[in-house]
Coordinates of C-alpha atoms in Angstrom, one line a residue:
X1 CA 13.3 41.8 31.7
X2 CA 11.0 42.3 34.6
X3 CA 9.5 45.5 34.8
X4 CA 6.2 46.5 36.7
X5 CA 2.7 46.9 35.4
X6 CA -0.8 45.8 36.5
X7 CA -1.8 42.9 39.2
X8 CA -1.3 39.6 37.7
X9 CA -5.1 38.4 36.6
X10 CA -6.9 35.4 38.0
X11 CA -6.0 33.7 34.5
X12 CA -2.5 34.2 35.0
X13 CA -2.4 33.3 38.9
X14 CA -3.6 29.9 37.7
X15 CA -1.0 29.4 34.9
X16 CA 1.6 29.8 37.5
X17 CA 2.7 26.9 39.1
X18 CA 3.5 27.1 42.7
X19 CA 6.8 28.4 43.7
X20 CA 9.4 26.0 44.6
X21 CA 7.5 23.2 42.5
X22 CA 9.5 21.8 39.4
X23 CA 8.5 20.9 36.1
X24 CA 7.9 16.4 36.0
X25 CA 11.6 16.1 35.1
X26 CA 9.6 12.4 33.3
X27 CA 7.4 14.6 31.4
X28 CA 8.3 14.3 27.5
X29 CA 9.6 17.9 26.2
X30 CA 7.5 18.4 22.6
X31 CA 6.5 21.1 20.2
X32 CA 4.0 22.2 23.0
X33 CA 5.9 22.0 26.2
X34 CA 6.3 25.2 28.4
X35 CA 9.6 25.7 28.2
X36 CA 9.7 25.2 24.2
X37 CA 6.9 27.8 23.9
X38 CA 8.7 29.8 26.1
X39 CA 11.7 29.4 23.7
X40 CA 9.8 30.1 20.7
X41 CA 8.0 32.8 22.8
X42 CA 11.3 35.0 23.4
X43 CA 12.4 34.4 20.1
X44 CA 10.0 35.4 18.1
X45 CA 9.7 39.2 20.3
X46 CA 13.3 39.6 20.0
X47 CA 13.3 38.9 16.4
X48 CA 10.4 41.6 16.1
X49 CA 12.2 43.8 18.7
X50 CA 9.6 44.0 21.2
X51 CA 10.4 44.5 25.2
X52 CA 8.7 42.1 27.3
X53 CA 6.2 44.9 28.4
X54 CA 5.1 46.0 25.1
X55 CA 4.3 42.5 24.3
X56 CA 2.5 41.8 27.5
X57 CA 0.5 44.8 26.8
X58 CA -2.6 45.4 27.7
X59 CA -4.0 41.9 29.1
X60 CA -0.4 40.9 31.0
X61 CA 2.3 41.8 32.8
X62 CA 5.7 42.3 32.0
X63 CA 6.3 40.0 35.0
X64 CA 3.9 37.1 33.3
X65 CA 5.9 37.1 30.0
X66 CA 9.2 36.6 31.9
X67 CA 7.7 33.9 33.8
X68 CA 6.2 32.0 30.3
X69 CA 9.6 32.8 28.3
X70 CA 11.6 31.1 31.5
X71 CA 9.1 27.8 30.8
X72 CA 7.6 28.0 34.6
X73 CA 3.9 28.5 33.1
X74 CA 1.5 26.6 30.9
X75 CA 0.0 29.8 29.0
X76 CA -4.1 29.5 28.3
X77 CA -5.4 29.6 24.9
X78 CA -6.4 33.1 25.6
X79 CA -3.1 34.2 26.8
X80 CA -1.5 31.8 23.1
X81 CA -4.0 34.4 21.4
X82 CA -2.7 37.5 22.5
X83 CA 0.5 36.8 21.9
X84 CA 0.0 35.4 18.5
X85 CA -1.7 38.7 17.5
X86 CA 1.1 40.7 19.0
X87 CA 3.7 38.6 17.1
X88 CA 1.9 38.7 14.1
X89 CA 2.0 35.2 13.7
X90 CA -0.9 32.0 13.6
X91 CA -2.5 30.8 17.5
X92 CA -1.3 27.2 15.5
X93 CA 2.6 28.2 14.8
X94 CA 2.9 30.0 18.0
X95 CA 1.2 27.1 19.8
X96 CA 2.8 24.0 18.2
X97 CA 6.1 26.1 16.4
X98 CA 4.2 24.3 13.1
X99 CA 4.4 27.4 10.3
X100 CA 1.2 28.7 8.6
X101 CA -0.3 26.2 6.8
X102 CA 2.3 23.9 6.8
X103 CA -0.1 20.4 6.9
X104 CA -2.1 22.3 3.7
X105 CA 1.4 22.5 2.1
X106 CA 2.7 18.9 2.9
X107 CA -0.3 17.0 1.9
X108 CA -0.2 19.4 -1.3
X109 CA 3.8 18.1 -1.7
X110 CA 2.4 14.6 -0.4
X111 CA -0.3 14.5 -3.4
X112 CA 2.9 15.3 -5.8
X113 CA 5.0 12.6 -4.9
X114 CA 2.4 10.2 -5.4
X115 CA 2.0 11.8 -9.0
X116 CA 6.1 10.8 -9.3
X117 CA 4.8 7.6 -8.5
X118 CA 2.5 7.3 -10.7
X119 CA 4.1 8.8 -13.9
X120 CA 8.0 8.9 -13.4
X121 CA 10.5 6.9 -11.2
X122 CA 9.6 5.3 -7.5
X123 CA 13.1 5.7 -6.5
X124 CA 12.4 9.9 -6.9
X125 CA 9.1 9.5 -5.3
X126 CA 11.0 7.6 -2.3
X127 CA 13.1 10.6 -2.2
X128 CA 10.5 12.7 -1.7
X129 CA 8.2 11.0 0.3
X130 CA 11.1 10.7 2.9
X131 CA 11.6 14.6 2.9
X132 CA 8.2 15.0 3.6
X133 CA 8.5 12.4 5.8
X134 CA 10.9 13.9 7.9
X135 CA 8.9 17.3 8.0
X136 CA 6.1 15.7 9.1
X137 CA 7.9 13.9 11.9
X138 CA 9.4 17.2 13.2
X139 CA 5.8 19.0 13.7
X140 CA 4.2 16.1 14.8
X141 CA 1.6 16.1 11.9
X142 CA 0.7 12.0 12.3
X143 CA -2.2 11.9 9.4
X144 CA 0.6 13.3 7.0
X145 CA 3.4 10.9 8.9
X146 CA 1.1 8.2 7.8
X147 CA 0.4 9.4 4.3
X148 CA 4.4 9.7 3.8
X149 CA 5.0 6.1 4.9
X150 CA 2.0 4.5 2.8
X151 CA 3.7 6.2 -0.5
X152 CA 6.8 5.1 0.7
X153 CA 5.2 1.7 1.0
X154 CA 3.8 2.1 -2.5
X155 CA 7.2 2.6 -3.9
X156 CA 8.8 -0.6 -2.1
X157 CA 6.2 -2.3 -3.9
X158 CA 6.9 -1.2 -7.2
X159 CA 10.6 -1.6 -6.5
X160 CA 9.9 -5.4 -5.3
X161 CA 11.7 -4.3 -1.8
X162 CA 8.8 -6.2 -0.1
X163 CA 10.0 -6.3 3.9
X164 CA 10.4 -2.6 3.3
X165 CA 6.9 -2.1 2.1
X166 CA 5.4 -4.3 4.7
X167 CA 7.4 -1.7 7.4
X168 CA 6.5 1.4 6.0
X169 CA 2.9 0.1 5.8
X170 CA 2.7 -1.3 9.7
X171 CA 4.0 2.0 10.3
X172 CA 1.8 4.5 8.7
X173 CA -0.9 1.6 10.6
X174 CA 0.6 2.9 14.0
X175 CA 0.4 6.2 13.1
X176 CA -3.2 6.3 12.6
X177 CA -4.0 3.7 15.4
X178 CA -6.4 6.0 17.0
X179 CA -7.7 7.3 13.7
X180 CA -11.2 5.4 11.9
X181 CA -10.7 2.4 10.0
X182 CA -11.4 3.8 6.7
X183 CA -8.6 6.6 7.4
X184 CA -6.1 3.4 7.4
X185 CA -7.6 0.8 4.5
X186 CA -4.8 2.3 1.9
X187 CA -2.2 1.3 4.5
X188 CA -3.8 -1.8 5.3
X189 CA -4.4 -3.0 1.6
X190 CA -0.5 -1.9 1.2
X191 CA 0.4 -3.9 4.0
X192 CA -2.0 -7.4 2.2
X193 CA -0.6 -6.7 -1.1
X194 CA 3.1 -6.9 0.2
X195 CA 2.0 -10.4 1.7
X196 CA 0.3 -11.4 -1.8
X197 CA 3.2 -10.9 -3.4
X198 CA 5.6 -12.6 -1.1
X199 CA 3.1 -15.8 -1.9
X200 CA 1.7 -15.3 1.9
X201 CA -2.1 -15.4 0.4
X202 CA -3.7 -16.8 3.3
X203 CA -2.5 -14.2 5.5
X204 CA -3.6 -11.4 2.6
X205 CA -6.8 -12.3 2.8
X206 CA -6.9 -12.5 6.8
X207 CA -5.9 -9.1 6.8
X208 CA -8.3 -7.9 4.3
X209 CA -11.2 -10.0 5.7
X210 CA -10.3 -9.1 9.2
X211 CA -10.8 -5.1 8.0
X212 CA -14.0 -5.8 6.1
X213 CA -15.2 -7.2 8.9
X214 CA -14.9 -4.3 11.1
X215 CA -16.2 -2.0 8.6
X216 CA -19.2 -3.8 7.8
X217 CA -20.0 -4.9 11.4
X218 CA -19.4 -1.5 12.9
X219 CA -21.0 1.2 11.0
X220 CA -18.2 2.4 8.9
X221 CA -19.4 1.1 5.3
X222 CA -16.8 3.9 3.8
X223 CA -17.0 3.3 -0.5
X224 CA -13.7 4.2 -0.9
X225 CA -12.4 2.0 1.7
X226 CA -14.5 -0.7 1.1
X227 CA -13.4 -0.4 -2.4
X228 CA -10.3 -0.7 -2.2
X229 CA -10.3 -4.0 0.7
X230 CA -12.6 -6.0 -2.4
X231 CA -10.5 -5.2 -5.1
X232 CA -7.3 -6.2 -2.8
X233 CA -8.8 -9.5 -1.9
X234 CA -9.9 -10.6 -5.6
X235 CA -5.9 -11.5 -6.6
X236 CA -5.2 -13.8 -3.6
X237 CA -8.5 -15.5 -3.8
X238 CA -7.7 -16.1 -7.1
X239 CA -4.6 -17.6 -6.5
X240 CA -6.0 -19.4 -3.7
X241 CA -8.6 -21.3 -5.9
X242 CA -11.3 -19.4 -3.7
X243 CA -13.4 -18.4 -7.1
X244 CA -16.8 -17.9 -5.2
X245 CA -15.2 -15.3 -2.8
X246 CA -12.7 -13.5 -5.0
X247 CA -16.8 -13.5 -7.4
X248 CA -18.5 -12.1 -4.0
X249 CA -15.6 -9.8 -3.9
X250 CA -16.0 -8.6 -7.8
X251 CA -19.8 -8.5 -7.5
X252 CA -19.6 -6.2 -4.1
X253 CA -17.2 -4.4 -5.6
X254 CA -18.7 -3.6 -9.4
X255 CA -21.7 -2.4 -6.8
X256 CA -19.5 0.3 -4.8
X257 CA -18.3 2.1 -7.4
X258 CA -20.8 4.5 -8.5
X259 CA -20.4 5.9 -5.0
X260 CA -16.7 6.4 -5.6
X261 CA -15.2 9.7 -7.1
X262 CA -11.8 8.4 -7.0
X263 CA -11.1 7.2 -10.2
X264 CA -7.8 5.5 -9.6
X265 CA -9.4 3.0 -7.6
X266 CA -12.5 3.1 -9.7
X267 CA -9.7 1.8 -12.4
X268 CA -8.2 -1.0 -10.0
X269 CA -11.7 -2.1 -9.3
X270 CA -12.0 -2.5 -12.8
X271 CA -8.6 -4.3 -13.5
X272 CA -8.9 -6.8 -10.4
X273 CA -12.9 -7.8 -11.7
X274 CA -11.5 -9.1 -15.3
X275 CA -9.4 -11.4 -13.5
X276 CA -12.9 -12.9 -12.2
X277 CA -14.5 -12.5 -15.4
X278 CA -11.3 -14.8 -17.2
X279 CA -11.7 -17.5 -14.7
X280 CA -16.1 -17.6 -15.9
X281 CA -14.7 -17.8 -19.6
X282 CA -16.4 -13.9 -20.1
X283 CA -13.8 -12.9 -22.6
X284 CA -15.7 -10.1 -24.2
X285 CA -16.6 -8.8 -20.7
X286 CA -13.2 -9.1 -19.5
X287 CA -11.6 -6.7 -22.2
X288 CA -14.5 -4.3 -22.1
X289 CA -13.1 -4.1 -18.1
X290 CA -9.6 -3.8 -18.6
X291 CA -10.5 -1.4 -21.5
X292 CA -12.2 1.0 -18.7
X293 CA -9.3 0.6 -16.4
X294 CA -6.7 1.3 -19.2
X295 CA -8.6 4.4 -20.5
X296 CA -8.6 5.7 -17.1
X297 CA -4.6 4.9 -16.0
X298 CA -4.4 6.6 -19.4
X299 CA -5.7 9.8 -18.4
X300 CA -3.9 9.5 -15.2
X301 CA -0.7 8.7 -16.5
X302 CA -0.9 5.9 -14.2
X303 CA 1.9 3.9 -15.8
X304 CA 2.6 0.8 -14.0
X305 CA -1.3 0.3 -13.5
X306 CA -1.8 0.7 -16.9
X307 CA 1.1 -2.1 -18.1
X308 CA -0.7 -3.8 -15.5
X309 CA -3.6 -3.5 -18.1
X310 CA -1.6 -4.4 -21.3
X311 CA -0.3 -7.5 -19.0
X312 CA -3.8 -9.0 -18.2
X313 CA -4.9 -8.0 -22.1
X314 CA -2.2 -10.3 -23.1
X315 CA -2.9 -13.0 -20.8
X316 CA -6.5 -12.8 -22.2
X317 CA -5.4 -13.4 -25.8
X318 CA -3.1 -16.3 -24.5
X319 CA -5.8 -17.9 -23.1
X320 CA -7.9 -18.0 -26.6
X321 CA -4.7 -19.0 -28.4
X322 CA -4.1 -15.2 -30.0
X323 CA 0.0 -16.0 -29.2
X324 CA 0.8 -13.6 -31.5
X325 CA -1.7 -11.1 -30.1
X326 CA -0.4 -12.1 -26.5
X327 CA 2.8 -11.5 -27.4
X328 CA 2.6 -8.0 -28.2
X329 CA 0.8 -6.9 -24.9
X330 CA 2.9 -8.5 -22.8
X331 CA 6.0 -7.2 -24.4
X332 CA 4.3 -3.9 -24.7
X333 CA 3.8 -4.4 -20.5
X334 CA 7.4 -5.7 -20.5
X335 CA 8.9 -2.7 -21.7
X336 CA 6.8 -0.1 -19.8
X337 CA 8.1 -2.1 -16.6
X338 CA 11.3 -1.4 -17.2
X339 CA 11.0 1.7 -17.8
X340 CA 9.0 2.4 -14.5
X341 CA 12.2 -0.1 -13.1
X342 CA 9.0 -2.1 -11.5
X343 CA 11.6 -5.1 -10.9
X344 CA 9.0 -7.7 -9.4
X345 CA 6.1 -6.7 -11.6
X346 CA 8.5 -7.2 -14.6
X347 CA 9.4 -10.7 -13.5
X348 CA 6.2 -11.4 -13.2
X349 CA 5.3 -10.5 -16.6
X350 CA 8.4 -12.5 -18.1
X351 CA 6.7 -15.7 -16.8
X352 CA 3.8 -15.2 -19.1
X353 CA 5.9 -14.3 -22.2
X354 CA 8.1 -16.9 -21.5
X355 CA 4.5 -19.2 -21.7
X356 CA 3.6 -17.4 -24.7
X357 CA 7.1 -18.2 -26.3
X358 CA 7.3 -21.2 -25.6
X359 CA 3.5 -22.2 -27.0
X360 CA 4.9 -20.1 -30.2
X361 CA 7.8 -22.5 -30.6
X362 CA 10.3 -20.5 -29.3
X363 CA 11.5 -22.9 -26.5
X364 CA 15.4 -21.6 -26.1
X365 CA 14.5 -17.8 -25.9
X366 CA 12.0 -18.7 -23.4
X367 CA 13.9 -21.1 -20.7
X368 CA 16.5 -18.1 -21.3
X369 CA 14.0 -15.5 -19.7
X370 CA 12.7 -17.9 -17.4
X371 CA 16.0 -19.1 -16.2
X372 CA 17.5 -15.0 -15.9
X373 CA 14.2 -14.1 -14.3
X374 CA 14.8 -16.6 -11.7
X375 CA 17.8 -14.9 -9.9
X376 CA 15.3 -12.1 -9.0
X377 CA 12.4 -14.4 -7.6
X378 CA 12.7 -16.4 -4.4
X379 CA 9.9 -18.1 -1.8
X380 CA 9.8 -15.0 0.2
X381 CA 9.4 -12.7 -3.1
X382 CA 7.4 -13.6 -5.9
X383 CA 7.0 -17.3 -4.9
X384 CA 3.8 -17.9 -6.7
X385 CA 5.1 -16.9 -9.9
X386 CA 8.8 -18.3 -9.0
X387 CA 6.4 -21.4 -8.9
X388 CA 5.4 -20.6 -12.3
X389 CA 8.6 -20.4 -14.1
X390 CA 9.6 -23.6 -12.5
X391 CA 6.7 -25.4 -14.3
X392 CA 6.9 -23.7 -17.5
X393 CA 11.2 -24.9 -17.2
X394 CA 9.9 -28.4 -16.8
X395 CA 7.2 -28.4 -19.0
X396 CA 10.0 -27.2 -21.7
X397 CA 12.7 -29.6 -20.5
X398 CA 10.0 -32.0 -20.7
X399 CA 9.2 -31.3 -24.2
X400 CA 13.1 -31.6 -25.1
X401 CA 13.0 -35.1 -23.5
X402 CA 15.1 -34.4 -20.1
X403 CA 13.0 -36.1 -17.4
X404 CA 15.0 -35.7 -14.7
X405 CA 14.7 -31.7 -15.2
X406 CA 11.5 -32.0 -15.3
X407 CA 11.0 -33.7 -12.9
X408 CA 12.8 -31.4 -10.4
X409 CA 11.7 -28.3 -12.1
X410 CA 7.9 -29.6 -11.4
X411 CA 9.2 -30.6 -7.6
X412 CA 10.7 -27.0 -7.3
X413 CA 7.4 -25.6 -8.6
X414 CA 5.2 -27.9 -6.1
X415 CA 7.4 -26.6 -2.7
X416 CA 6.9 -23.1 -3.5
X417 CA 3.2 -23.3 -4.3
X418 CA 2.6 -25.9 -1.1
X419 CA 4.0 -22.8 0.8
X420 CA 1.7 -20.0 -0.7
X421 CA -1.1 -22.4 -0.5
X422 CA -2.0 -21.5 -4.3
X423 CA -4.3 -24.5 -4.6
X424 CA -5.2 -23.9 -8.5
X425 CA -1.6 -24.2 -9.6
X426 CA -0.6 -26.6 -7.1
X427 CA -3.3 -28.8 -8.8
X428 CA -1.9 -28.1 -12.4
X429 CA 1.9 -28.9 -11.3
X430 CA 0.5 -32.0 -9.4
X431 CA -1.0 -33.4 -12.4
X432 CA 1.7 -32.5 -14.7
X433 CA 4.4 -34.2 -12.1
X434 CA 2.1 -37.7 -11.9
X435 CA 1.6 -37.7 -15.5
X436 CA 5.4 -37.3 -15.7
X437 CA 6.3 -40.1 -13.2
X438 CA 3.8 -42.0 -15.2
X439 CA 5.1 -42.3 -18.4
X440 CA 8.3 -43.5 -16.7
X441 CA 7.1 -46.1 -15.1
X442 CA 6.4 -44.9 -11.5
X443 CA 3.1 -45.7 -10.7
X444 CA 3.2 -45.2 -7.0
X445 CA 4.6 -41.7 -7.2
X446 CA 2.3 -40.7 -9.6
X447 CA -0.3 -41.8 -7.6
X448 CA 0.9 -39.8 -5.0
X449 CA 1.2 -36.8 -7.1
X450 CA -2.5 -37.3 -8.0
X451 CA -3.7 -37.5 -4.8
X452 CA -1.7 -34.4 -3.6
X453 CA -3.5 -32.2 -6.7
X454 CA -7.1 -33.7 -5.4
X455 CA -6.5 -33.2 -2.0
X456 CA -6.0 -29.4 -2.9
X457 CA -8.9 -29.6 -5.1
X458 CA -11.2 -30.6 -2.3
X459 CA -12.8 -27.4 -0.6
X460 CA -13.8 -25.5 -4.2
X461 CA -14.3 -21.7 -3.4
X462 CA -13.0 -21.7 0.0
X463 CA -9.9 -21.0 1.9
X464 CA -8.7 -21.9 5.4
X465 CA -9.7 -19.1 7.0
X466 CA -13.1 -20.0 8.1
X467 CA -16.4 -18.0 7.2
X468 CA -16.3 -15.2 3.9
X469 CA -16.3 -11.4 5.9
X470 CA -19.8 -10.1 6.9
X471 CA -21.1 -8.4 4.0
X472 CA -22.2 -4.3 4.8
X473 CA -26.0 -5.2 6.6
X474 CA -27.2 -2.4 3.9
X475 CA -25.7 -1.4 0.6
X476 CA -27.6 1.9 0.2
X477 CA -25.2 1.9 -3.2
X478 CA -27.0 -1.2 -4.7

């Protein structure tokens, strides 16, 4: 409809394009493109029954609304305003098609599929995270694109699905490329803990140094963020044999988190620094950690982060010979596993019962979980602790007096560790594998056993990744 009414305005003349001059037929055609407003425009009058003149009323012309509907204008804000108003709906939904709050809703749905996460299935929060997803995706609302593919992430995580965790989180990274570091640190630990676990722990820590770096160097000491990059980088230093940095990381760490409200990462913080505190022989201090952390995953029925818990309790008891103490918390971690059908982390856990057993005389039920466990474990998932149930399989064959099983049970154990560069265990399975060739007789390939253990043995507290991250230039938090 055309009709007549008042000269078009000055604003209007200069929202028309000139006659005979197309839209770029390149340009990309989005939420906000002329001719979808236009679309969303004319449906929204007809659906409220309105003539193009009593919508046009009293700013514009009947003539200007035809023009807009037909996609031949790029209305102004002031001309989105009027229209909203006379549509009765939001400047935002009229502007972008986006409904009234709908980013208030979806990071409301977003906060209760990471509460699936955390207390029921991953395989329903996947679910839901991909509905939101996809809700996100068709309004173009990137921070809450990013936030669906980092719980996504999460989920592959828990699930073991490792490549798919590493995707989701480089993606949720993209997402948010033009966004501040600290805006993508839970997508960038994601994407270093899928690494850790895959036994890449040199490239872990690259990634998490690389990030502390920036923050610390730039400005942008964020506590949360920072946080949550320490506590990160404490497990593959660990497992790297770098025991000064994954200390640094503990001490900066135990210092950030009075400035941290979160207390789901408050928790983690506390979980990772016991790992620190086992390695320095501070038993009592170790417990009273993972005691905080479990009382917190308690009240946040966090319950894979708090088997997590019972799981380092009972390697804590292991280590002071409590088997029968051990036993129970890592069965107690076993079975909450399964029931969160955390594949990977469950594996993970049968390689210290199956340690426990076996100390406890219980060789056959052992080798048995070890040797099930196996089929789930690979080099490219798990591979430090596929490394680990290969030596605790040699260690028992070696007990029962089968050398050559040892022996390439121990071999086994050394390749995978080699590749995650896991220089504490490759010194232990270095040792065990010379003292093995040893007592048969093979002096020269013990030898060179031994001098494979020291020559991972020689840089103490390092890794290969060249100086520890800048630390912040002022911690206003210490």
């Amino acid at each position: 409809m055309s009709g007549t009414g008042r000269a078009a305005s000055a604003d209007e003349a200069a929202e028309t394009p000139a006659r005979g001059v197309p839209e770029r037929p390149d340009r990309p055609v989005g939420q906000d493109a002329p001719l979808v407003i236009g679309e969303r425009v004319k449906r929204l009058r007809k659906e409220r029954e309105l003539t193009q003149r009593q919508l046009a009323e009293p700013s514009y012309t009947a003539a200007y609304i035809s023009t807009l509907e037909a996609g031949k204008v790029r209305p102004s804000e002031a001309a989105l305003r009027h229209l909203a108003e006379r549509l009765d709906v939001s400047y935002e939904e009229l502007a972008t098609g986006r409904p009234g709050h709908l980013a208030t809703a979806l990071r409301l749905r977003l906060a209760d599929a990471q509460r699936i996460l955390a207390t029921g299935d991953a395989a329903d929060a996947a679910v839901e995270y991909g509905r939101l997803l996809a809700r996100a995706e068709e309004y173009g609302l990137r921070t809450e694109q990013a936030t669906a593919l980092t719980g996504l992430g999460e989920c592959a995580l828990e699930t073991g699905e490792l490549a798919e965790a590493r995707a989701h989180f480089e993606a949720a990274e993209q997402q948010l490329t033009d966004a501040p570091l600290p805006e993508r640190a839970r997508a960038v630990r994601g994407r270093a803990v899928a690494h850790f676990l895959a036994g890449e722990l040199r490239y872990s820590c690259y990634l998490l140094e690389s990030a502390l770096d920036e923050l610390n160097t730039s400005g942008l000491q964020d506590p949360g963020a920072l946080l949550q990059l320490y506590t990160a980088s404490i497990a593959p230093y660990m497992d790297l044999g770098a025991h000064a940095r994954a200390a640094q990381a503990a001490d900066l760490a135990l210092a950030l988190a009075p400035q941290v409200s979160d207390p789901a990462l408050v928790a983690s913080m506390h979980r990772s620094v016991a790992r620190t505190l086992i390695a320095e022989g501070r038993a009592a201090a170790a417990d009273a950690a993972l005691a905080k952390a479990a009382e917190l995953y308690q009240q946040l029925q966090m319950r894979t982060e708090l088997a997590h818990c019972h799981w380092m309790r009972g390697y804590v008891h292991a280590q002071h010979d409590d088997l029968e103490k051990a036993e129970s918390e890592l069965r107690t971690a076993h079975s909450m596993l399964i029931s969160k059908r955390a594949a990977l982390y469950t594996s993970q856990v049968e390689v210290e019962l199956a340690d426990v057993l076996r100390r406890r005389g219980k060789a056959d039920e052992a080798a048995a979980l070890l040797r099930d466990l196996l089929g789930g474990l690979h080099p490219d998932r798990g591979a430090v602790h596929a490394g680990g149930a290969h030596r605790l399989l040699g260690l028992i064959a070696e007990e029962s007096g089968d050398a050559e099983a040892a022996e390439e049970h121990y071999v086994t154990a050394l390749s995978l560790l080699e590749r995650a560069g896991a220089a504490g265990d490759l010194a232990d399975i270095c040792r065990l594998l010379g003292d093995l060739l040893r007592s048969e007789g093979r002096t020269e390939a013990a030898m060179d056993a031994y001098r494979t253990g020291l020559g991972h043995r020689s840089s103490p507290g390092t890794t290969t990744l060249g100086p520890a991250p800048a630390r912040p230039p002022e911690t206003p938090w210490g």
